[in-house]
Amino acid sequence: MVYSRRGSPGSRCLLPSLLLLAAWEAGSGQIHYSVPEEAKHGTFVGRIAQDLGLELAELVPRLFRVASKGRADLLEVNLQNGILFVNARIDREELCGRSAECSLHLEVIVDRPLQVFHVEVEVKDINDNPPVFSRQEQRLFILESRTVDSRFPLEGAFDMDTGVNAALRYKLNPNEYFDLDVKTNEEETNFLELVLRKPLDREETQEHRLLLIAADRGKPELTGTVPLLITVLDANDNAPKFDKSIYNIRIPENTPNGTLVLQLNASDADEGINKEIVYFFSNLVLDNVKSKFTINPSSGELTVNGGLDYEDRYLYEINIDAVDRSTFPLTGHCKVIVKLLDVNDNIPEIAITSLSLPVREDAPLETVIALISVSDRDSGANGQVTCSLTPHVPFELVSTFRNYYSLVLDSALDRESVSAYALVVTARDGGSPPLSASASVSVEVADVNDNAPAFAQPEYTVFVKENNAPGCHIFTVSARDADAQENALVSYSLVERRLGERAVSSYVSVHAESGKVYALQSLDHEELELLQFQVSARDAGFPPLGSNVTLQVFVLDENDNAPALLPPRAGGVGGALSELVPRSVGAGHVVAKVRAVDADSGYNAWLSYELQPAAGGARSPFRVGLYTGEVSTTRALDEVDAPRQRLLVLVKDHGEPALTATATVLLSLVESGQALKASSRASAGVAGAQAALVDVNVYLIVSICAVSSLLVLTLLLYTALRCSAPPTEGACGPGKPTLVCSSAVGSWSYSQQRRQRVCSGEGPPKTDLMAFSPSQPQGPSSAELILKNKCTRIKLN
């Protein structure tokens, strides 16, 4: 029989028997079914997938599963059609004893997204247990002198079923001496008495055999029987009598041993020894009842003898006999019904089912972490349990059904802040005082790749000497990732870009695991002063995250270039400087100038000039300026000086070790007239050259103006583009050496824009202008005047 209800039972529709009761309570949002006990395997319970609003095609992909507290194998779901069916034998009495209510609580769980439903399946009682008497035979001893309507208590039967299936009625087999009287007391238990209807005669019949029949009210009706063996004793006058035939007593279940339950009092109208009464448990009292209570034979005091437990048994029916001490004793009977009162002596029980452990740190709010069920064996308020959670953040307990809770995520997680939580679930009942129990839940937070590798600083400056060995280690980059496991495994790579005509990977490489940066070739300061590039750090997460760091590698100069002599402007023979010197010049007259440059920079390019001693130790009338290279007379020339003077000038830089070059200066001493003619010819040549130079300069000025205008326009356009677009990679092009004269009579120096002076990948190449001052030499101690070279470096873009 099947019926459905919404909130309360509604109309019923007849269907074939063994179908199940299905109900949907709109108020609670839960699904209720019912199934009779002892239903066969495969018996239909309900279309659970349809009732939950789930599509059949999504049951398997969403990992549809059913969990149950206790016997999880009794019911099963067919994932093909979504039907809940009986999977194993269900015995209501085994599950719930004689409890009025018996249900199986199912938790239906689906993933993606995670949902939890509660299903209650009520197990309906069927009449599958017949009434059973605890004894195979009941014996009674009755005096033949007992009057009509005398009563004798009998032990009733017990039925494991509930409700109408356990409602018993009794009858005796037909006989002429005895009737059966059945009464129902306030506890709704039957009190059976055998009533004498006809006087007994021991001489006629010493023993009567009757059959007591117990039948339940189920369909079909089941019965149980017990034989009654009645022995007739010789005559006796008055039997003891109790004040009441039934005593109802209520005591707490935690009543200590030795506590008085009831003071029984029976009286006998006889005199002497026939008046003395002894109290006994009736032979109807079972041993398990005798273990809980004891009775004093003399005083009739009924006391507690063993541990009472309401949860094991809450009602005891104790038959007491009062027997006099006569030769043919008479017996009085009463029944004591002891009902136990529940006390709060059972702590709540907690069961935790984990669903999503560990939980990802990016899990959405309200994600169900675990299912928690609580129970308490007590009854009433003592068995009503509430749950609390400590700490409250970032989780909370949500009540989903009676005594069922869900542990859900309440706020965002961050594994890098807290990697695990130790939660305590506390269940507290409603007793006074309340009892509580606690259970620990350890929630680990699973890492998600939400942190990119981070460098300690955005940019590093590295200094490397030129002429390094190829493959040498120049620096180590290191990035830290706050994530864990593979999400924190960092690998390094070079951010490829072009430096002029070459890729940055042709200069350096990065080890993927250690982050060590290696120079792949020997670096040359004269070609490359600054190498700027980026190294990328990527983790192994999915998707991977990364960041970049900039390395500025400055190539430090070494003294690897010797001074180079510049060709003479005029009058050179075979590379030597040749000059005509009038004999009439006085001391301090500059007769020639040695010019040299050094491709190095800084201190390594600071040149000094020394005059080598003449052969044979002869004292030369000439000297050379230490830092200017100017050859001048030390005295006035005279006739004894050789007409041809050969001077050797040593040019030396200030590197460690110093590198040198030797210049040859040929001086011809002539008379003043010869010198004048030579000077005139030279002046004429110079004048012609100057005239030609003037014409060239006019065109040069016009060209410079045009180029300058284009340059200004280009800079304006470049600035506008830089402001509106991301920077693009640049290239470092080759430069040309340029000579700059600092004054008409000063020394020549150099400003060399090297083939690749600075390579950062951004912006145009830069030019260094080196301007040496003329006049007297000075030492390098004047603040070293920019790299100890008495020069001012002007960066030209």
Coordinates of N, CA and C in Angstrom, one line a residue, residues 69-70 107 346-354 370-377 383-390 397 402-407 423-429 435-442:
K69 N 23.9 6.0 7.9 CA 24.5 5.8 9.2 C 24.0 4.4 9.7
G70 N 24.9 3.5 9.9 CA 24.5 2.1 10.3 C 24.6 1.2 9.1
E107 N 21.8 9.8 3.2 CA 22.4 11.1 2.7 C 22.8 10.8 1.2
N346 N 23.8 9.9 29.3 CA 24.5 9.5 28.1 C 24.9 10.8 27.3
I347 N 26.2 10.8 27.1 CA 26.8 11.9 26.3 C 26.4 11.8 24.8
P348 N 26.3 12.9 24.1 CA 26.0 12.8 22.7 C 27.1 12.1 22.0
E349 N 26.8 11.5 20.8 CA 27.7 10.8 20.0 C 27.8 11.6 18.6
I350 N 29.0 11.7 18.1 CA 29.3 12.5 16.9 C 29.9 11.6 15.9
A351 N 29.4 11.6 14.6 CA 29.9 10.9 13.5 C 30.2 11.9 12.4
I352 N 31.4 11.8 11.9 CA 31.9 12.8 10.9 C 32.2 12.0 9.6
T353 N 31.7 12.5 8.5 CA 32.0 11.9 7.2 C 32.6 13.0 6.3
S354 N 33.9 12.8 6.0 CA 34.6 13.8 5.2 C 34.3 13.6 3.7
A370 N 32.4 18.5 5.1 CA 32.1 17.3 5.8 C 30.6 17.2 6.2
L371 N 30.1 16.0 6.4 CA 28.8 15.8 7.0 C 28.9 15.3 8.4
I372 N 28.1 15.9 9.3 CA 28.2 15.5 10.7 C 26.8 15.1 11.2
S373 N 26.8 14.0 11.8 CA 25.5 13.5 12.4 C 25.8 13.3 13.9
V374 N 24.8 13.6 14.7 CA 24.9 13.5 16.2 C 23.7 12.7 16.7
S375 N 23.9 12.0 17.8 CA 22.8 11.2 18.4 C 23.0 11.2 19.9
D376 N 22.0 10.9 20.6 CA 22.0 10.8 22.1 C 21.0 9.7 22.5
R377 N 21.5 8.7 23.2 CA 20.6 7.6 23.6 C 19.5 8.0 24.6
G383 N 17.8 14.0 25.2 CA 18.3 13.4 23.9 C 18.3 14.4 22.8
Q384 N 17.9 15.7 23.1 CA 17.9 16.7 22.0 C 19.3 17.4 22.0
V385 N 20.0 17.3 20.9 CA 21.4 17.7 20.8 C 21.5 18.9 19.8
T386 N 22.3 19.9 20.2 CA 22.7 21.0 19.4 C 24.2 21.0 19.2
C387 N 24.7 21.5 18.0 CA 26.1 21.4 17.7 C 26.6 22.9 17.6
S388 N 27.9 23.0 17.9 CA 28.6 24.3 17.7 C 30.0 24.0 17.2
L389 N 30.6 25.0 16.6 CA 32.0 24.8 16.0 C 32.9 25.8 16.5
T390 N 34.2 25.4 16.7 CA 35.2 26.3 17.2 C 36.5 26.0 16.3
L397 N 28.8 25.6 10.7 CA 27.9 24.5 10.7 C 26.5 24.9 10.3
R402 N 17.2 16.8 10.9 CA 17.2 16.5 12.3 C 18.5 15.7 12.7
N403 N 19.3 16.4 13.6 CA 20.5 15.8 14.0 C 21.6 15.6 12.9
Y404 N 21.4 16.3 11.8 CA 22.4 16.3 10.7 C 22.9 17.7 10.4
Y405 N 24.2 17.9 10.2 CA 24.8 19.2 10.0 C 25.8 19.0 8.8
S406 N 26.0 20.1 8.1 CA 27.0 20.2 7.1 C 28.1 21.2 7.5
L407 N 29.3 20.8 7.4 CA 30.5 21.8 7.7 C 30.8 22.4 6.3
L423 N 39.7 22.1 13.8 CA 38.3 22.5 14.2 C 37.9 21.5 15.3
V424 N 37.0 22.0 16.1 CA 36.4 21.2 17.2 C 34.9 21.3 17.1
V425 N 34.2 20.2 16.9 CA 32.8 20.2 16.8 C 32.3 19.7 18.2
T426 N 31.4 20.5 18.8 CA 30.9 20.2 20.2 C 29.4 20.0 20.1
A427 N 29.0 18.8 20.6 CA 27.6 18.4 20.6 C 27.2 18.5 22.1
R428 N 26.0 19.2 22.4 CA 25.6 19.4 23.7 C 24.1 19.1 23.8
D429 N 23.7 18.2 24.8 CA 22.3 17.9 24.9 C 21.5 18.9 25.7
L435 N 25.1 17.5 29.1 CA 26.3 16.7 28.8 C 26.8 17.1 27.3
S436 N 28.1 17.0 27.1 CA 28.6 17.4 25.8 C 29.7 16.4 25.4
A437 N 30.0 16.4 24.1 CA 31.1 15.6 23.5 C 31.7 16.4 22.4
S438 N 32.9 16.2 22.2 CA 33.7 17.0 21.2 C 34.4 16.0 20.2
A439 N 34.5 16.5 19.0 CA 35.3 15.7 18.0 C 36.1 16.7 17.2
S440 N 37.3 16.3 16.9 CA 38.2 17.2 16.1 C 38.1 16.9 14.6
V441 N 38.2 17.9 13.9 CA 38.2 17.8 12.4 C 39.5 18.6 11.9
S442 N 40.4 17.9 11.3 CA 41.5 18.5 10.7 C 41.3 18.8 9.2

